[in-house]
Short mmCIF file of C-alpha atoms in Angstrom, two decimals:
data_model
loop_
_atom_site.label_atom_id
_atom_site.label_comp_id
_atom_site.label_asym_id
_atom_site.label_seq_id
_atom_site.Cartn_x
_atom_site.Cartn_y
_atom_site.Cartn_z
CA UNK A 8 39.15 -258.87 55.37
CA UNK A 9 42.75 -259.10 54.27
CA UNK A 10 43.63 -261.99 51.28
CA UNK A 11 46.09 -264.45 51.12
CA UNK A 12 49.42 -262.84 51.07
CA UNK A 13 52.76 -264.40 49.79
CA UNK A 14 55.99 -263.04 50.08
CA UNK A 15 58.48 -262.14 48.42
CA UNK A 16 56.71 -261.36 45.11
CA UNK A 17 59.63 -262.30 42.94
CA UNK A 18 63.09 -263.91 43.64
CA UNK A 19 66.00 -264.33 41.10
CA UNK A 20 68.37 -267.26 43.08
CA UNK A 21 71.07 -269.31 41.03
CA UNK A 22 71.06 -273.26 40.68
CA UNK A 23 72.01 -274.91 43.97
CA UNK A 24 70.65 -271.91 45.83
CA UNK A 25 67.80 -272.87 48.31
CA UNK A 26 64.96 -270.97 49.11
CA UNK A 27 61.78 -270.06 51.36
CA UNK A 28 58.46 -268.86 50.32
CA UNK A 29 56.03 -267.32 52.87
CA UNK A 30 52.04 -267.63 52.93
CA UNK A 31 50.34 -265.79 55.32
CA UNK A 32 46.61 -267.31 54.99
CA UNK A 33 43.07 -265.58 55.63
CA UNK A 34 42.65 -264.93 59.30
CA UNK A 35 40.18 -268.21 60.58
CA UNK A 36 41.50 -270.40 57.35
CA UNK A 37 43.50 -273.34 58.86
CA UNK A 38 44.47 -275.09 55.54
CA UNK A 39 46.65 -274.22 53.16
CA UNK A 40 47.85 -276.07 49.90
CA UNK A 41 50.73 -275.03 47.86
CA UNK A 42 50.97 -275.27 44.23
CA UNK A 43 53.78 -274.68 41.22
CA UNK A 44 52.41 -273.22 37.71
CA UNK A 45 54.58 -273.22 35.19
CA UNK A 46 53.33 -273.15 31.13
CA UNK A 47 54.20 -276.47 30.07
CA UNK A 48 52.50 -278.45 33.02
CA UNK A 49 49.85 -275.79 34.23
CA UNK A 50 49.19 -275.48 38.16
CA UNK A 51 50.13 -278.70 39.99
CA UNK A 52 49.26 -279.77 43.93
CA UNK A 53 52.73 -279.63 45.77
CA UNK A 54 51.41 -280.16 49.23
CA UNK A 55 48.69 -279.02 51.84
CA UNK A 56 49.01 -278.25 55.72
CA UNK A 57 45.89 -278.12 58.10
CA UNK A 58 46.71 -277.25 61.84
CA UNK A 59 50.83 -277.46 61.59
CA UNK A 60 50.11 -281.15 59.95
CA UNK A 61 50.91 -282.04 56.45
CA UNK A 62 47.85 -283.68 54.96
CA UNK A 63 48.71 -284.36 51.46
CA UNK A 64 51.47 -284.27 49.02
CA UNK A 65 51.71 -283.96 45.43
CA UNK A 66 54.29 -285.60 43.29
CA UNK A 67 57.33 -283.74 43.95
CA UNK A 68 60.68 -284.92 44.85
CA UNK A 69 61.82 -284.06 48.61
CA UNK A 70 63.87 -281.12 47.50
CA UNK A 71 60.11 -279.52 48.14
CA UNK A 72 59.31 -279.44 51.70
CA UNK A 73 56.90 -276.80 53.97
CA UNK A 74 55.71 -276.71 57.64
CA UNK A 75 52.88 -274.46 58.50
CA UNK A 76 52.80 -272.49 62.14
CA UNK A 77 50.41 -272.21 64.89
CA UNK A 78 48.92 -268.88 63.71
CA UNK A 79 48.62 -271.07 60.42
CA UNK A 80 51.09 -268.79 58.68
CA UNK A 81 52.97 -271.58 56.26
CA UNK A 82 56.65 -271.55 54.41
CA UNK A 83 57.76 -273.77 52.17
CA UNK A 84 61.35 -274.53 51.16
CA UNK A 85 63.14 -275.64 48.03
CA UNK A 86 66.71 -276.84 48.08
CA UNK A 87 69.15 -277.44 45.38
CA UNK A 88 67.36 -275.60 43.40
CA UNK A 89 67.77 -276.53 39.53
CA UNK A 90 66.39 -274.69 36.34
CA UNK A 91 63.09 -276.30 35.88
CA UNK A 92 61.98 -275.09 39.65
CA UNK A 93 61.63 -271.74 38.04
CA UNK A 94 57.93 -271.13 38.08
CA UNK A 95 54.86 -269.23 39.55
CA UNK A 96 54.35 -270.92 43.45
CA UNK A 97 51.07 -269.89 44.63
CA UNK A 98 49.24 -270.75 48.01
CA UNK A 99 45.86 -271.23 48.47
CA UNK A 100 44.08 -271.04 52.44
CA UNK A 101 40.57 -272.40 53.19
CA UNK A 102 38.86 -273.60 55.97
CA UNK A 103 39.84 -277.23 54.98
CA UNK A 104 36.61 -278.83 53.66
CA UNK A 105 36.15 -280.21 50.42
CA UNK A 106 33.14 -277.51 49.99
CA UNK A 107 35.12 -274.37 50.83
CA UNK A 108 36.66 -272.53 48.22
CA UNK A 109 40.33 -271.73 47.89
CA UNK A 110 41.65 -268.41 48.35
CA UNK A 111 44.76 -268.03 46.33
CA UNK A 112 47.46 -265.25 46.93
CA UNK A 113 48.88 -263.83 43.55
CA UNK A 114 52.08 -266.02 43.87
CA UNK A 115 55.85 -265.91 44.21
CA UNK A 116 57.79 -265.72 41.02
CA UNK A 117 60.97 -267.64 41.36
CA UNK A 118 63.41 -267.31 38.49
CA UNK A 119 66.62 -269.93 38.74
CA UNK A 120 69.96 -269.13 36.90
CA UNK B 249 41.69 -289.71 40.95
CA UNK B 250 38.91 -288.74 39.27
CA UNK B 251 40.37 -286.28 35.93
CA UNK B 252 38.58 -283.46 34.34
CA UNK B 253 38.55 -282.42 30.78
CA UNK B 254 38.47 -279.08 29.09
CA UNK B 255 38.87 -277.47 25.60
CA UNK B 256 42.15 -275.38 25.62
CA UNK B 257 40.28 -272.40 24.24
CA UNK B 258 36.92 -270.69 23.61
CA UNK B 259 36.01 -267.56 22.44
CA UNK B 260 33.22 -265.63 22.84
CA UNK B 261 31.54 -261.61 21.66
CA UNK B 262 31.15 -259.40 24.61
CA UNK B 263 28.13 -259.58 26.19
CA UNK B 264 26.89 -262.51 24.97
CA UNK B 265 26.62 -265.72 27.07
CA UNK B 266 29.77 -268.16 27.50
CA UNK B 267 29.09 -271.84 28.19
CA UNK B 268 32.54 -273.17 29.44
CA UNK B 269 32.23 -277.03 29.11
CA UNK B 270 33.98 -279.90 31.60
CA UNK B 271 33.73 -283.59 31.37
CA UNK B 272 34.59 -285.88 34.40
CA UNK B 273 33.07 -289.04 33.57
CA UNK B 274 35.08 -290.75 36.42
CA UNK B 275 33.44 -289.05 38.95
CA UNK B 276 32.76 -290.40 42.07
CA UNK B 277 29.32 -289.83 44.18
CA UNK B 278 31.35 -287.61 46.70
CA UNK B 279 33.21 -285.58 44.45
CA UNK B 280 32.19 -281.64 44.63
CA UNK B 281 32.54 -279.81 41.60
CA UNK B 282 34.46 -276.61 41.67
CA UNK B 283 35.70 -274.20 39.15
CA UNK B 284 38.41 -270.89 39.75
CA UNK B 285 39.71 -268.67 37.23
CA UNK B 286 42.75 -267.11 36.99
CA UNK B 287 43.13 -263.34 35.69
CA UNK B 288 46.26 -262.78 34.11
CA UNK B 289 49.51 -261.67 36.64
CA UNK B 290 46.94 -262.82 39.16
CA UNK B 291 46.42 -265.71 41.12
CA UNK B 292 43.42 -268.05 40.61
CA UNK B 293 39.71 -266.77 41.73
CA UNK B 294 37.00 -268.92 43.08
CA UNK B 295 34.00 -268.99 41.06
CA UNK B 296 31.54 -271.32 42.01
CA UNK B 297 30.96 -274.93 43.08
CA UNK B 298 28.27 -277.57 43.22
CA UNK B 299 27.40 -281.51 44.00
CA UNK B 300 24.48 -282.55 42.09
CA UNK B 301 22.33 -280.01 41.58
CA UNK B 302 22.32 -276.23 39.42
CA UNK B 303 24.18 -273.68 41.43
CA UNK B 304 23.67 -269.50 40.66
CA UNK B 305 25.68 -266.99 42.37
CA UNK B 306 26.57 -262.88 41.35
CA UNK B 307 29.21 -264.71 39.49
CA UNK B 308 28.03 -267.27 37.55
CA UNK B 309 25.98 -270.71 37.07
CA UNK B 310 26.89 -274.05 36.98
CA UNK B 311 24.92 -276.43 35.92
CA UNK B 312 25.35 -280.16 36.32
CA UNK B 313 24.50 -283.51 34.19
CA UNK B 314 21.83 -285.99 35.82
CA UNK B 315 24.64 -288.11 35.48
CA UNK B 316 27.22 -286.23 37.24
CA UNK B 317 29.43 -286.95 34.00
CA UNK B 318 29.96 -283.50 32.97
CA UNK B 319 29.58 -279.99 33.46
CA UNK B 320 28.52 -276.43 32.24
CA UNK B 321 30.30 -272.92 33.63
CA UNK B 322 27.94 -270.51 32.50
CA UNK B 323 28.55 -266.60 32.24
CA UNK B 324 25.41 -264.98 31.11
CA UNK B 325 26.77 -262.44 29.74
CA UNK B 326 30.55 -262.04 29.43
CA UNK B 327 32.67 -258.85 29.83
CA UNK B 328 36.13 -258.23 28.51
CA UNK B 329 37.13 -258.51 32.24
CA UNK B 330 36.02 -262.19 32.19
CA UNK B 331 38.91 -262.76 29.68
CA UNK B 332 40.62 -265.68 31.93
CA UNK B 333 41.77 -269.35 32.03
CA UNK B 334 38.82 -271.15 33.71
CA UNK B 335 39.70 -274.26 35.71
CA UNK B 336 37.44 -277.11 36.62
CA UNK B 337 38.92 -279.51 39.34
CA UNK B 338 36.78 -281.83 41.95
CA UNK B 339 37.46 -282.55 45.33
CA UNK B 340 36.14 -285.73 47.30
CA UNK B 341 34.02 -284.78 50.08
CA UNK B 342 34.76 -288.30 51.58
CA UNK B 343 38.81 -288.58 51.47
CA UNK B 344 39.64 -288.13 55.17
CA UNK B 345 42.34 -285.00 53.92
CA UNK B 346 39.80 -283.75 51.62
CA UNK B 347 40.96 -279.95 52.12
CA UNK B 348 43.35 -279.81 49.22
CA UNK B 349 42.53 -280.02 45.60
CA UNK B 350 44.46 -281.83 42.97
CA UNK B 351 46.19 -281.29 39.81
CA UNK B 352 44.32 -277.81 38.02
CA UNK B 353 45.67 -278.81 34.64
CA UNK B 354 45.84 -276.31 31.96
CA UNK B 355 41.75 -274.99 31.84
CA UNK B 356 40.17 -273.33 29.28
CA UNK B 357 41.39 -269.77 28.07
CA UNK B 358 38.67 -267.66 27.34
CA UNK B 359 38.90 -265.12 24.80
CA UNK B 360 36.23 -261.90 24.77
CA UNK B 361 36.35 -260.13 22.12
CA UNK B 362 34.01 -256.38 21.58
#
């Protein structure tokens, strides 16, 4: 069956800019968590949706917000972007349980000028 | 939140086994174990998970302390393609949200050499 798919790959935007990242999830996966990599802090939790609900956040500032769909399909937005946002933003989709595995898409790479 | 440990690097001969260590010695009693990798250009990979006792898959093992304290990824033989970062996180079985998983941190980077 078809992965987790994120779009676009890569994005160049300039600071102020704001932006929107699409996951499409695994087809019968009704969670999915977003998360920012970047070299100095590794991959860190920004937030996780299950059924159109936010669940959990990470420690972010509200600049980072997402909603997730009824076909579980989820975006998330950043506004005002500034320098340090640039980073690798992957999504992860799993059935929701703390036993089932994450499925991570290979990421959106967001560059900020 | 319970906080794993890893070494930054390891290094290992092809084909030879890879023991990828993790301490968590805050651990609670509902806390599954789980450990990804992450190819590079790629996004992280599920590799295997456990709660208390040894797990075995195609993959890998992963074997688990009596105490729960700490715990061993183990590649039995390791292939240039298993050149990754390796990531041990947990995730509480009995949080009420308990889909999501935490903080990765930075892993282990492991180096295969021929």
């Amino acid at each position: 069956k078809a992965g987790v798919t994120q779009t676009p790959r890569y994005l160049i935007k300039t600071r102020g800019q704001q932006v929107t990242l699409s996951c499409s999830p695994i087809s019968g996966h009704r969670s999915v968590s977003w998360y920012q990599q970047t070299p100095g802090q590794g991959l860190q939790f920004l937030f996780e949706y299950f059924s159109e609900t936010q669940r959990n956040k990470g420690n972010f500032p509200g600049r980072f917000s997402g909603r997730q769909f009824s076909n579980s399909r989820s975006e998330m937005n950043v506004s005002t972007l500034e320098l340090g946002d640039s980073a690798l933003y992957l999504c992860a989709s799993s059935f929701g349980q703390s036993n089932s595995p994450l499925h991570f898409g290979n990421g959106t790479r967001l560059t900020v000028t | 939140d319970a906080k794993t440990t890893q070494p930054n690097s390891m290094e290992s001969n092809e084909e030879e086994p890879v023991h990828l260590p993790c301490n968590h010695s805050t651990i609670s009693g509902t806390d599954y174990i789980h450990w990804y990798r992450q190819l590079p250009s790629q996004g992280p990979e599920y590799v295997i998970h456990g709660l208390t006792s040894n797990v075995n898959n195609r993959m890998a093992s992963l074997a688990i302390a009596e105490d729960r304290k700490s715990s061993t990824l183990i590649l039995h033989r390791a292939t240039l393609r298993d050149a990754a970062v390796y990531y041990c996180i947990l995730r509480d079985s009995l949080r009420s949200n308990s889909g999501y998983a935490l903080n990765f941190g930075k892993g282990t980077s492991l180096l295969v050499t021929p």
